[in-house]
PDB file of N, CA and C in Angstrom:
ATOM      1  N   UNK X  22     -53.619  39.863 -36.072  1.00 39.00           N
ATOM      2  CA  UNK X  22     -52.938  40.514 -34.968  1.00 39.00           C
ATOM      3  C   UNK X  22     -51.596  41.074 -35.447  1.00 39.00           C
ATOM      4  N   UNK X  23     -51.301  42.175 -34.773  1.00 54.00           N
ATOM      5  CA  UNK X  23     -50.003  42.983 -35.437  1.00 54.00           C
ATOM      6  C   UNK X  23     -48.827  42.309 -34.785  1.00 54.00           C
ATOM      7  N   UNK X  24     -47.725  41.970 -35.501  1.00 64.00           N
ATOM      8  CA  UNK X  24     -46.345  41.900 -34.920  1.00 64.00           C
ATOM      9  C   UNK X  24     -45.605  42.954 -34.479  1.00 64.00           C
ATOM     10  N   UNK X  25     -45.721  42.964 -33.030  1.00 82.00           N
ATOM     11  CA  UNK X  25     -44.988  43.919 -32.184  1.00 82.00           C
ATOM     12  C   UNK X  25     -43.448  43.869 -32.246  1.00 82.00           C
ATOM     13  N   UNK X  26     -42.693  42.668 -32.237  1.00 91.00           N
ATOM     14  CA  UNK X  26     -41.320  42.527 -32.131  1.00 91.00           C
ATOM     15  C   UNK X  26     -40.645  42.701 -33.589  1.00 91.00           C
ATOM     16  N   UNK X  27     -40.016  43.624 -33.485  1.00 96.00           N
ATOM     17  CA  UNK X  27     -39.121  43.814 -34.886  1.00 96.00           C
ATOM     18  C   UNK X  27     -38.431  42.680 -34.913  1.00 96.00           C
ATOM     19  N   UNK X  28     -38.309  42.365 -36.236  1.00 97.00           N
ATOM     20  CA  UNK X  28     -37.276  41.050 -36.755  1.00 97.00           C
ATOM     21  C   UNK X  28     -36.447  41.654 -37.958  1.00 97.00           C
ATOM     22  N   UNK X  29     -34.991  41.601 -37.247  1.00 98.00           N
ATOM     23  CA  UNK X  29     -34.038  42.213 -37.595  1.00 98.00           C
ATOM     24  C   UNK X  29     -33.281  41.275 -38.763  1.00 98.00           C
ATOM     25  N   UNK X  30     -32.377  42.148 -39.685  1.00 98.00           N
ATOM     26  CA  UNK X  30     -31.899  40.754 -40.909  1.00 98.00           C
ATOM     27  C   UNK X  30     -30.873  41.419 -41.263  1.00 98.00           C
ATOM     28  N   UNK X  31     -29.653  40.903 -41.607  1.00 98.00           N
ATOM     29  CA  UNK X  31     -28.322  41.325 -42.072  1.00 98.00           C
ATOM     30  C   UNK X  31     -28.503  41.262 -43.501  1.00 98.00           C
ATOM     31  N   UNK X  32     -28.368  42.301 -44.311  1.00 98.00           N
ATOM     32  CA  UNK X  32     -28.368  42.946 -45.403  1.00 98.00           C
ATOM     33  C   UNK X  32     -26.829  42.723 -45.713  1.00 98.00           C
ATOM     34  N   UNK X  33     -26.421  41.940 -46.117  1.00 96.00           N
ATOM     35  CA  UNK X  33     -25.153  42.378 -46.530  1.00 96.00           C
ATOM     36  C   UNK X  33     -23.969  42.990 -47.398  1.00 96.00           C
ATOM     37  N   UNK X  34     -24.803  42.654 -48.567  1.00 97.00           N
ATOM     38  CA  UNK X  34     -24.328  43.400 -49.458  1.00 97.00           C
ATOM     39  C   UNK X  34     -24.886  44.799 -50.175  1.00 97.00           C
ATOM     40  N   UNK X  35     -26.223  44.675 -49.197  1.00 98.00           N
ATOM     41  CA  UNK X  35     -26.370  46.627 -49.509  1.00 98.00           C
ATOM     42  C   UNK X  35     -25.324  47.413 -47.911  1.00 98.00           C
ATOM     43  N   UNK X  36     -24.872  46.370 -47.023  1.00 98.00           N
ATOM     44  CA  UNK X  36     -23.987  46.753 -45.825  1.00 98.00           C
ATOM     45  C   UNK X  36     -25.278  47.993 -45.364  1.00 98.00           C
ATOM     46  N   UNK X  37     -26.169  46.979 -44.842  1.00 98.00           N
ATOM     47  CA  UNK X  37     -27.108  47.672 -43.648  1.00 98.00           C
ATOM     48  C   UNK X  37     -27.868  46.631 -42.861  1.00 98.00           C
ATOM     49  N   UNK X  38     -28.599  46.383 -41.526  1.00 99.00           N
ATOM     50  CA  UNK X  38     -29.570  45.666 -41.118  1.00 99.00           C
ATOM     51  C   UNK X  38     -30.724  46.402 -41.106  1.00 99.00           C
ATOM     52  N   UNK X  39     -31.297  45.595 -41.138  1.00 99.00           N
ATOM     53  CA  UNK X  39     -32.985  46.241 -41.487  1.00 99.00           C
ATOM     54  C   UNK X  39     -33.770  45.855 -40.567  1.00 99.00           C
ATOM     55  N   UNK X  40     -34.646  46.151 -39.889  1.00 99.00           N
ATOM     56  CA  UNK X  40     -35.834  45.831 -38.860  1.00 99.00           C
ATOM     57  C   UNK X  40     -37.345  45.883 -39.900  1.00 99.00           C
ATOM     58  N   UNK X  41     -37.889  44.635 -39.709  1.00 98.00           N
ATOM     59  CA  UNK X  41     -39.331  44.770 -40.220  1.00 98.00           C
ATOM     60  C   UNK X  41     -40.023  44.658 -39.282  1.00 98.00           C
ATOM     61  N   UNK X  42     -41.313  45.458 -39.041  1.00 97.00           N
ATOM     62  CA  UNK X  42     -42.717  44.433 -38.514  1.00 97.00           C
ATOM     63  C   UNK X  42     -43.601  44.397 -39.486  1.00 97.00           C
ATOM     64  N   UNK X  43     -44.033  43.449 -39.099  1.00 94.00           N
ATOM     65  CA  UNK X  43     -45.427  43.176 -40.190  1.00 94.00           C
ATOM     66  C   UNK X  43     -45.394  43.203 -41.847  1.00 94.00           C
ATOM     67  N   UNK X  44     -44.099  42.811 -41.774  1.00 94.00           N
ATOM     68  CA  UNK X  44     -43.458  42.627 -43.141  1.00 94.00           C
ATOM     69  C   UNK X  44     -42.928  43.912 -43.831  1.00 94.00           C
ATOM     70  N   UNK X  45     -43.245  44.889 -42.897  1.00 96.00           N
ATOM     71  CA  UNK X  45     -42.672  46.336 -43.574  1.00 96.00           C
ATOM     72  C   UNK X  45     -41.504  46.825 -43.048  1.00 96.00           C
ATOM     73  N   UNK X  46     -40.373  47.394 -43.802  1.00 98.00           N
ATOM     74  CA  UNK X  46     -39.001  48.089 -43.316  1.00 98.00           C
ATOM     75  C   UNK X  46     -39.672  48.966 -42.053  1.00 98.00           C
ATOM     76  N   UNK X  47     -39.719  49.470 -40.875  1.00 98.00           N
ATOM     77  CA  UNK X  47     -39.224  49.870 -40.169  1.00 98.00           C
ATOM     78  C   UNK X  47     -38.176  50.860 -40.253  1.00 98.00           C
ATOM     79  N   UNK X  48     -36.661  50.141 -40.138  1.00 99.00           N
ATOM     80  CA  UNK X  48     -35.983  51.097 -40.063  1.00 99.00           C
ATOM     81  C   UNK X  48     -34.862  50.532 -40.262  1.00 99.00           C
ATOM     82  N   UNK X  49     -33.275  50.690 -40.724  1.00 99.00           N
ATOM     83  CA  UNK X  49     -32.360  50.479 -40.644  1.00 99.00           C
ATOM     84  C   UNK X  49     -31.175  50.869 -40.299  1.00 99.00           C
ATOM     85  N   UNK X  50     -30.163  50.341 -40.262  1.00 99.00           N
ATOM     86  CA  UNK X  50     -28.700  50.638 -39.503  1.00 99.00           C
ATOM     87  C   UNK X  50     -27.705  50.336 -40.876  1.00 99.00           C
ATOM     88  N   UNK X  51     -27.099  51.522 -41.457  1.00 99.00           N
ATOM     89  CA  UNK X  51     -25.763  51.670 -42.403  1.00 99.00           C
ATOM     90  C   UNK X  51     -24.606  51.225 -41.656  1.00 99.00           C
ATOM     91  N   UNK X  52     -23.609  50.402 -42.532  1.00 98.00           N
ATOM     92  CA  UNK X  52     -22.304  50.079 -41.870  1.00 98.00           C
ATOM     93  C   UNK X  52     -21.575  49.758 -43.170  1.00 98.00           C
ATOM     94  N   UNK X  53     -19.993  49.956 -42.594  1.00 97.00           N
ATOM     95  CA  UNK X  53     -18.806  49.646 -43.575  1.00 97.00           C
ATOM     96  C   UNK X  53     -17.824  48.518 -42.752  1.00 97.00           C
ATOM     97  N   UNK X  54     -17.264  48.133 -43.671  1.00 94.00           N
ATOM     98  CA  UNK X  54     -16.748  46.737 -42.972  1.00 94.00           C
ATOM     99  C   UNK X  54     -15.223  47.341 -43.406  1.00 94.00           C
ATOM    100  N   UNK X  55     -14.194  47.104 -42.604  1.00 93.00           N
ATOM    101  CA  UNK X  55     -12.341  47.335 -43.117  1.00 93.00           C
ATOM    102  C   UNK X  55     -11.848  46.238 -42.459  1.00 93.00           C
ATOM    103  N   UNK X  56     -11.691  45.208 -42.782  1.00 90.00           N
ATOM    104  CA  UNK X  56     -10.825  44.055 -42.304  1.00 90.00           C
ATOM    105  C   UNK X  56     -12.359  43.602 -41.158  1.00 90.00           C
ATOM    106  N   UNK X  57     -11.487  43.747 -39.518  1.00 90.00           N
ATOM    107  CA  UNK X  57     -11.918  43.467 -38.689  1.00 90.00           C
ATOM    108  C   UNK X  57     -12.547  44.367 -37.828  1.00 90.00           C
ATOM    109  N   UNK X  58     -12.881  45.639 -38.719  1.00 94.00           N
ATOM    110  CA  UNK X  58     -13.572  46.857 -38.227  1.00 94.00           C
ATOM    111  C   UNK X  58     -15.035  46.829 -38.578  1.00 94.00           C
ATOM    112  N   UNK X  59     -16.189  47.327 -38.177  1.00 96.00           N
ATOM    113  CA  UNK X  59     -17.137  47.366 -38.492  1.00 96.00           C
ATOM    114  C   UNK X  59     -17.826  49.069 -37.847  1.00 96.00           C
ATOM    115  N   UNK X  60     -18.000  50.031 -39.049  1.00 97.00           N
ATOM    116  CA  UNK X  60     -18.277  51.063 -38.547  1.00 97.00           C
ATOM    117  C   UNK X  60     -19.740  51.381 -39.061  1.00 97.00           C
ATOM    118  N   UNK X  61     -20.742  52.164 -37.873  1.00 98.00           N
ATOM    119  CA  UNK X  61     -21.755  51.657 -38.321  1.00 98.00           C
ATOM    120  C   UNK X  61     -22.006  53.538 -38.379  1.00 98.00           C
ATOM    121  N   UNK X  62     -22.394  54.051 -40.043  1.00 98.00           N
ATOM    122  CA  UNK X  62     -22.800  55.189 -40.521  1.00 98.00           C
ATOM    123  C   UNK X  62     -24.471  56.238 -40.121  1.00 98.00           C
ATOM    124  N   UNK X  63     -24.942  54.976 -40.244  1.00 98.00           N
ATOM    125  CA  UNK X  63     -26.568  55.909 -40.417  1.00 98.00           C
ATOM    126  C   UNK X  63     -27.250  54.910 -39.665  1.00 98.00           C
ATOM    127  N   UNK X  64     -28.593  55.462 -39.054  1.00 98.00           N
ATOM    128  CA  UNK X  64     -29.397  54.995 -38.507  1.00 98.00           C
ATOM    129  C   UNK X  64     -30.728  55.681 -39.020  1.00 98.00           C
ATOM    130  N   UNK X  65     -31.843  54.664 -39.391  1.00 98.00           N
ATOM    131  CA  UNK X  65     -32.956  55.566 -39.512  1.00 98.00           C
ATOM    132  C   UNK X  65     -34.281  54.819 -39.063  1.00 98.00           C
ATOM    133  N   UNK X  66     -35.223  55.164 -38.363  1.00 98.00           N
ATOM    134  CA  UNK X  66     -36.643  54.623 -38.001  1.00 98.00           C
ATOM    135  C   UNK X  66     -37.713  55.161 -38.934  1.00 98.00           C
ATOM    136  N   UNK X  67     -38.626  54.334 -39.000  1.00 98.00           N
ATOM    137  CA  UNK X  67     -39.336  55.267 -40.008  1.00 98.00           C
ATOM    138  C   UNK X  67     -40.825  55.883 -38.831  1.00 98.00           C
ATOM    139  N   UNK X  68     -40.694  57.305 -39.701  1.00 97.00           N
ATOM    140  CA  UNK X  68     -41.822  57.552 -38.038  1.00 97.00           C
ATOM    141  C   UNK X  68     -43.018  56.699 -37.539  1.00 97.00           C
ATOM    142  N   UNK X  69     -43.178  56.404 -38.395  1.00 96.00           N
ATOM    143  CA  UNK X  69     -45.256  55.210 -38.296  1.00 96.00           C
ATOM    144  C   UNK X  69     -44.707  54.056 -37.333  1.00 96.00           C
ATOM    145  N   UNK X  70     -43.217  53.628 -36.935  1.00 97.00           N
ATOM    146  CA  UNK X  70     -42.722  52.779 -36.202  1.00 97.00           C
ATOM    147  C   UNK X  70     -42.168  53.262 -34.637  1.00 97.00           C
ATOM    148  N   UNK X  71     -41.909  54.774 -34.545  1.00 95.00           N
ATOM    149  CA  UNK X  71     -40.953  55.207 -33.929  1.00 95.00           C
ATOM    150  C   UNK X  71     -41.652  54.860 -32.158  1.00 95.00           C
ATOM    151  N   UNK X  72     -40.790  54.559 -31.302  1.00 94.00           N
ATOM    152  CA  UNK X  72     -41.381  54.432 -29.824  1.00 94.00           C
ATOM    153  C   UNK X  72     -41.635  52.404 -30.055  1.00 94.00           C
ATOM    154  N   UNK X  73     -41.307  51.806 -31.003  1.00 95.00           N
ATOM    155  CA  UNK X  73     -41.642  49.926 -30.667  1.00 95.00           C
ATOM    156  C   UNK X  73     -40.613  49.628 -30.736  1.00 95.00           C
ATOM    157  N   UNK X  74     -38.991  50.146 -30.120  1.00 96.00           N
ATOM    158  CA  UNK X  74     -38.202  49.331 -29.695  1.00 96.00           C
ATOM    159  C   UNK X  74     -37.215  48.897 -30.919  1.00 96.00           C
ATOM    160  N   UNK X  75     -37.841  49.840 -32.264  1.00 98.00           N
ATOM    161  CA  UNK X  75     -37.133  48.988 -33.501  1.00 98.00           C
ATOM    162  C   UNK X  75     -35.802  49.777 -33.581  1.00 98.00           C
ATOM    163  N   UNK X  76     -35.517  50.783 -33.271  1.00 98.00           N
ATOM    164  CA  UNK X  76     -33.600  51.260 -33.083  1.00 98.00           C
ATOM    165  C   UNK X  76     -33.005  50.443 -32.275  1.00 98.00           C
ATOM    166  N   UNK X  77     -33.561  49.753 -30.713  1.00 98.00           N
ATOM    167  CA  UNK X  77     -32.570  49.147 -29.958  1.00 98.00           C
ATOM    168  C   UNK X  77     -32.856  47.775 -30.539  1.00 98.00           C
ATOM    169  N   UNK X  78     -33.801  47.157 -31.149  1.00 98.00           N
ATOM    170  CA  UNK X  78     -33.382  45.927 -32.003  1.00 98.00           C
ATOM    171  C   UNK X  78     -32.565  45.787 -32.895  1.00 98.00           C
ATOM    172  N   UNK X  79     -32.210  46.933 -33.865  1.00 98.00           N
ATOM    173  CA  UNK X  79     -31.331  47.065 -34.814  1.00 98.00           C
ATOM    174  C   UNK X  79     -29.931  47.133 -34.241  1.00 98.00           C
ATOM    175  N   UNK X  80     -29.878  47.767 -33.002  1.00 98.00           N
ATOM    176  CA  UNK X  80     -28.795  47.922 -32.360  1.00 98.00           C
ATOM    177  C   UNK X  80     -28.150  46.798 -31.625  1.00 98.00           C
ATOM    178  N   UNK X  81     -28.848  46.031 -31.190  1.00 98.00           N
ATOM    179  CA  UNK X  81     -28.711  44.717 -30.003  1.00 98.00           C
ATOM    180  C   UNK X  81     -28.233  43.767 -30.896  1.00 98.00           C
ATOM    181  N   UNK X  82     -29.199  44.042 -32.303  1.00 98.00           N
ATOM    182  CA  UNK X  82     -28.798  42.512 -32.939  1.00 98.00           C
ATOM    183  C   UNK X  82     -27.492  42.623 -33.798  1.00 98.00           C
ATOM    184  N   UNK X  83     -27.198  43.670 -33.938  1.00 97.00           N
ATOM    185  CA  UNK X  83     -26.099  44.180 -35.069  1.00 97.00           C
ATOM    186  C   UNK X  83     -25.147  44.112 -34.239  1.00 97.00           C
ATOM    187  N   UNK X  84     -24.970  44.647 -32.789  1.00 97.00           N
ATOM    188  CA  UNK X  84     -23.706  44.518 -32.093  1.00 97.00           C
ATOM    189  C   UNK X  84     -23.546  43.330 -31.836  1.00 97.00           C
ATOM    190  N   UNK X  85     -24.513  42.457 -31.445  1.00 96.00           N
ATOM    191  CA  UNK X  85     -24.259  40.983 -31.092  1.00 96.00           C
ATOM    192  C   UNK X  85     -23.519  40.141 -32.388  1.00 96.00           C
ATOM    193  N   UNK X  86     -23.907  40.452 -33.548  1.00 95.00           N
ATOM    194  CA  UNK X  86     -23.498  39.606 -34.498  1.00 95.00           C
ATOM    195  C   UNK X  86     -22.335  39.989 -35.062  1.00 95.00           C
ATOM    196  N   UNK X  87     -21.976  41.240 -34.614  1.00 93.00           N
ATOM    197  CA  UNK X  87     -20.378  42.213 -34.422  1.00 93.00           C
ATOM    198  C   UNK X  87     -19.677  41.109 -33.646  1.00 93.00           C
ATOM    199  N   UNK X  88     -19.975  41.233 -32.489  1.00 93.00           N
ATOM    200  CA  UNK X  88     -19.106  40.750 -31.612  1.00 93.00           C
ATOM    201  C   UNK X  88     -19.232  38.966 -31.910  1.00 93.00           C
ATOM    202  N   UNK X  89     -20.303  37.944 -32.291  1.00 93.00           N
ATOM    203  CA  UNK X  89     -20.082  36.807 -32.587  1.00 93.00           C
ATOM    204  C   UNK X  89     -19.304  36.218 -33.568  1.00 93.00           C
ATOM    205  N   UNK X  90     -19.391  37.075 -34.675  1.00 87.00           N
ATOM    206  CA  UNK X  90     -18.438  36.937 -35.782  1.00 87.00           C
ATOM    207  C   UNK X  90     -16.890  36.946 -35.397  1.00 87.00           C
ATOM    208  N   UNK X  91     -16.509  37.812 -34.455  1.00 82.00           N
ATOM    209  CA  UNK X  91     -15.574  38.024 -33.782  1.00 82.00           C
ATOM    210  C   UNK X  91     -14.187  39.479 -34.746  1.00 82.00           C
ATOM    211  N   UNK X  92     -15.676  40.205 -35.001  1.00 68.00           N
ATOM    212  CA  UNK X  92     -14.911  41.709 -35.295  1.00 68.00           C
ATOM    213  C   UNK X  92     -14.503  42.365 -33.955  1.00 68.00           C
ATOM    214  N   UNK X  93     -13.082  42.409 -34.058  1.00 75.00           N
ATOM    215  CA  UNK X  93     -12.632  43.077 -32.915  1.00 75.00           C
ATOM    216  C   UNK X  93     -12.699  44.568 -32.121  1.00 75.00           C
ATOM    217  N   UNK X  94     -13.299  45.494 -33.682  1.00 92.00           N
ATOM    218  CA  UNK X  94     -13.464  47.031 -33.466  1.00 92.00           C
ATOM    219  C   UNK X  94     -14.965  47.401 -33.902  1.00 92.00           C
ATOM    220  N   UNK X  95     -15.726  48.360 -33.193  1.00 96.00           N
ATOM    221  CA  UNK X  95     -16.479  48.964 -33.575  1.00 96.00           C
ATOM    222  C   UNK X  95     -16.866  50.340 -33.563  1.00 96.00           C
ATOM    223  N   UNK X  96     -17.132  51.052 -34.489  1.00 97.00           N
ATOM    224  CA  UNK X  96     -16.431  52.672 -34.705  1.00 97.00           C
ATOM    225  C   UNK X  96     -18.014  53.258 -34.739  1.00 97.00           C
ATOM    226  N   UNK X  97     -18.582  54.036 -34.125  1.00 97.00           N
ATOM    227  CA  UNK X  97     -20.142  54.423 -34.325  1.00 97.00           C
ATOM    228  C   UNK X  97     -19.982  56.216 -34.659  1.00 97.00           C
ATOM    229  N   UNK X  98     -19.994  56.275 -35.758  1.00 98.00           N
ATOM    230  CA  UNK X  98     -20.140  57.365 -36.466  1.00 98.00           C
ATOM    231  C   UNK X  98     -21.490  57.626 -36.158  1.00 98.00           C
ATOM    232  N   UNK X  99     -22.709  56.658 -36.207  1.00 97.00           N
ATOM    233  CA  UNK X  99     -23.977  57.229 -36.209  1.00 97.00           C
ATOM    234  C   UNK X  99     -24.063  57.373 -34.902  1.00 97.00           C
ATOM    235  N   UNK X 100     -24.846  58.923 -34.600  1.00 97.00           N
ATOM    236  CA  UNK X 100     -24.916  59.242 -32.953  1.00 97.00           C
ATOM    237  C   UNK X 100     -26.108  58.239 -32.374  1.00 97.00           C
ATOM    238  N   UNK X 101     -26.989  57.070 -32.860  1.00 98.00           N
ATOM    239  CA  UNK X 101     -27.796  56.730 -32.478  1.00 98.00           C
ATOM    240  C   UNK X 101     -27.351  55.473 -31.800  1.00 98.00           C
ATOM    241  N   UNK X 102     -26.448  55.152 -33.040  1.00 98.00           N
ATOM    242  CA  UNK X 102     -25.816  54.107 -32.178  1.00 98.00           C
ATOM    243  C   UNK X 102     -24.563  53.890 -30.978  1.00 98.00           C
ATOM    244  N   UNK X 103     -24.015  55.242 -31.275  1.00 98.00           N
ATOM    245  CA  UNK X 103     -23.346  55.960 -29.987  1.00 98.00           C
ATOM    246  C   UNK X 103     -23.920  55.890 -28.617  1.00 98.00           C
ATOM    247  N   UNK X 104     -25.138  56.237 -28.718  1.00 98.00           N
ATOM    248  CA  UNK X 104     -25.801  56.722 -27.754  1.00 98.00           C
ATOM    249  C   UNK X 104     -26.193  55.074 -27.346  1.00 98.00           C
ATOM    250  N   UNK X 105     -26.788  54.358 -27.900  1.00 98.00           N
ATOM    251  CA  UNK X 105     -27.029  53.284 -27.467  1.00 98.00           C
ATOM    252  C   UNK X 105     -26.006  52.584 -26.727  1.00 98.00           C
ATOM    253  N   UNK X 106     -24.884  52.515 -27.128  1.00 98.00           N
ATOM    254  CA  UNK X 106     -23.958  51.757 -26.916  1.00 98.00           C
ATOM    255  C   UNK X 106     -23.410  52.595 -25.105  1.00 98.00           C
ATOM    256  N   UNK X 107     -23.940  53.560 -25.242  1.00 97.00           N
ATOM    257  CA  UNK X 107     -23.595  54.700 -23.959  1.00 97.00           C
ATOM    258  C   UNK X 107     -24.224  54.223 -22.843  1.00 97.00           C
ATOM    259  N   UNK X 108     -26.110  53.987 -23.439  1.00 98.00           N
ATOM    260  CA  UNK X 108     -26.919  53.385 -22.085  1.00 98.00           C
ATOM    261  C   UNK X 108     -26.629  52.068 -21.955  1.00 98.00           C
ATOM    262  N   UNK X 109     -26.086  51.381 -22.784  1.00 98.00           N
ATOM    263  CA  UNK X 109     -25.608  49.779 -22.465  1.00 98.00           C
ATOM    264  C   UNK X 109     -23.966  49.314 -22.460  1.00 98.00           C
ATOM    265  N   UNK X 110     -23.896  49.670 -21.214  1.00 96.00           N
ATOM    266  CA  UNK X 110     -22.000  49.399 -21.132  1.00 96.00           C
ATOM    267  C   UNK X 110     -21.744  48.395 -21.449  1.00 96.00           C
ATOM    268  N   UNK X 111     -22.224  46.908 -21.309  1.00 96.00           N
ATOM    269  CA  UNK X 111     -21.852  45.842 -21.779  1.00 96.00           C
ATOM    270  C   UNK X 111     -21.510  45.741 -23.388  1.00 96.00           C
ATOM    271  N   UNK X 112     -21.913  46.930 -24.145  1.00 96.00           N
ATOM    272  CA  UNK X 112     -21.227  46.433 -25.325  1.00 96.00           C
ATOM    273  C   UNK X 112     -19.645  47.890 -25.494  1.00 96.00           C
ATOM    274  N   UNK X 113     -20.159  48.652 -24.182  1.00 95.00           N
ATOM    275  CA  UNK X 113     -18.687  49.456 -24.483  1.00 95.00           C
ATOM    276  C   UNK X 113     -17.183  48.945 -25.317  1.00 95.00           C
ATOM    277  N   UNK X 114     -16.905  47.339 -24.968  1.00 94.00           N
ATOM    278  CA  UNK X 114     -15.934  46.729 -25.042  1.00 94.00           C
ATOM    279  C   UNK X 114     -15.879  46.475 -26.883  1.00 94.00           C
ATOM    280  N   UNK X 115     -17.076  47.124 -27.636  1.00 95.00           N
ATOM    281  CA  UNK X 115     -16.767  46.554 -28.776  1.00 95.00           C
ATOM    282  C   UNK X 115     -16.216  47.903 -29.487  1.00 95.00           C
ATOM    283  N   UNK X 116     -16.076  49.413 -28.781  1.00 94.00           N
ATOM    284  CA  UNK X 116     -15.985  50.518 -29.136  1.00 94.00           C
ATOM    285  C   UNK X 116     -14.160  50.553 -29.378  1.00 94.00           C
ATOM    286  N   UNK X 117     -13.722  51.160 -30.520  1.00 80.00           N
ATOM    287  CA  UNK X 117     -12.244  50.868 -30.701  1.00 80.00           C
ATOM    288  C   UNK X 117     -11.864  51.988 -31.001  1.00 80.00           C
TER     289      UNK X 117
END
């Protein structure tokens, strides 16, 4: 049976999260870290994935672990994650 739910993983020292299903990349989210800033560059899905939810997993889990760590700024250069952050006001507060 196929794994529907992307399972997202902090990459850290290539500074990206990655979404797999079924053991395959999906898609990932680029970011740069400056102190207590976290700006997130690129976003990409890969098409054979596109429409299962794997951009707003990359997005949900990356802002959450933004904000748990307790980075105070978040700068979204990538328009994907702009946009996300647009339909979900609750993370407006991490935008600096």
């Amino acid at each position: 049976m196929s794994e529907t739910t992307p399972q997202v993983r902090d990459e850290a020292d290539a500074q990206r999260w990655v979404a797999e299903i079924d053991s395959e990349v999906a898609g990932y989210a680029e970011y740069t870290r400056d102190g207590s800033t976290v700006t997130f560059t690129h976003t990409v899905v890969d098409d054979a994935f596109e429409g299962r939810g794997v951009g707003s997993a990359l997005a949900r889990t990356a802002l959450d672990a933004t904000r748990d760590e307790g980075s105070t700024k978040v700068v979204a250069q990538c328009s994907f994650i702009r946009g996300w952050i647009d339909k979900h006001p609750d993370y407006q507060d991490l935008l600096g």
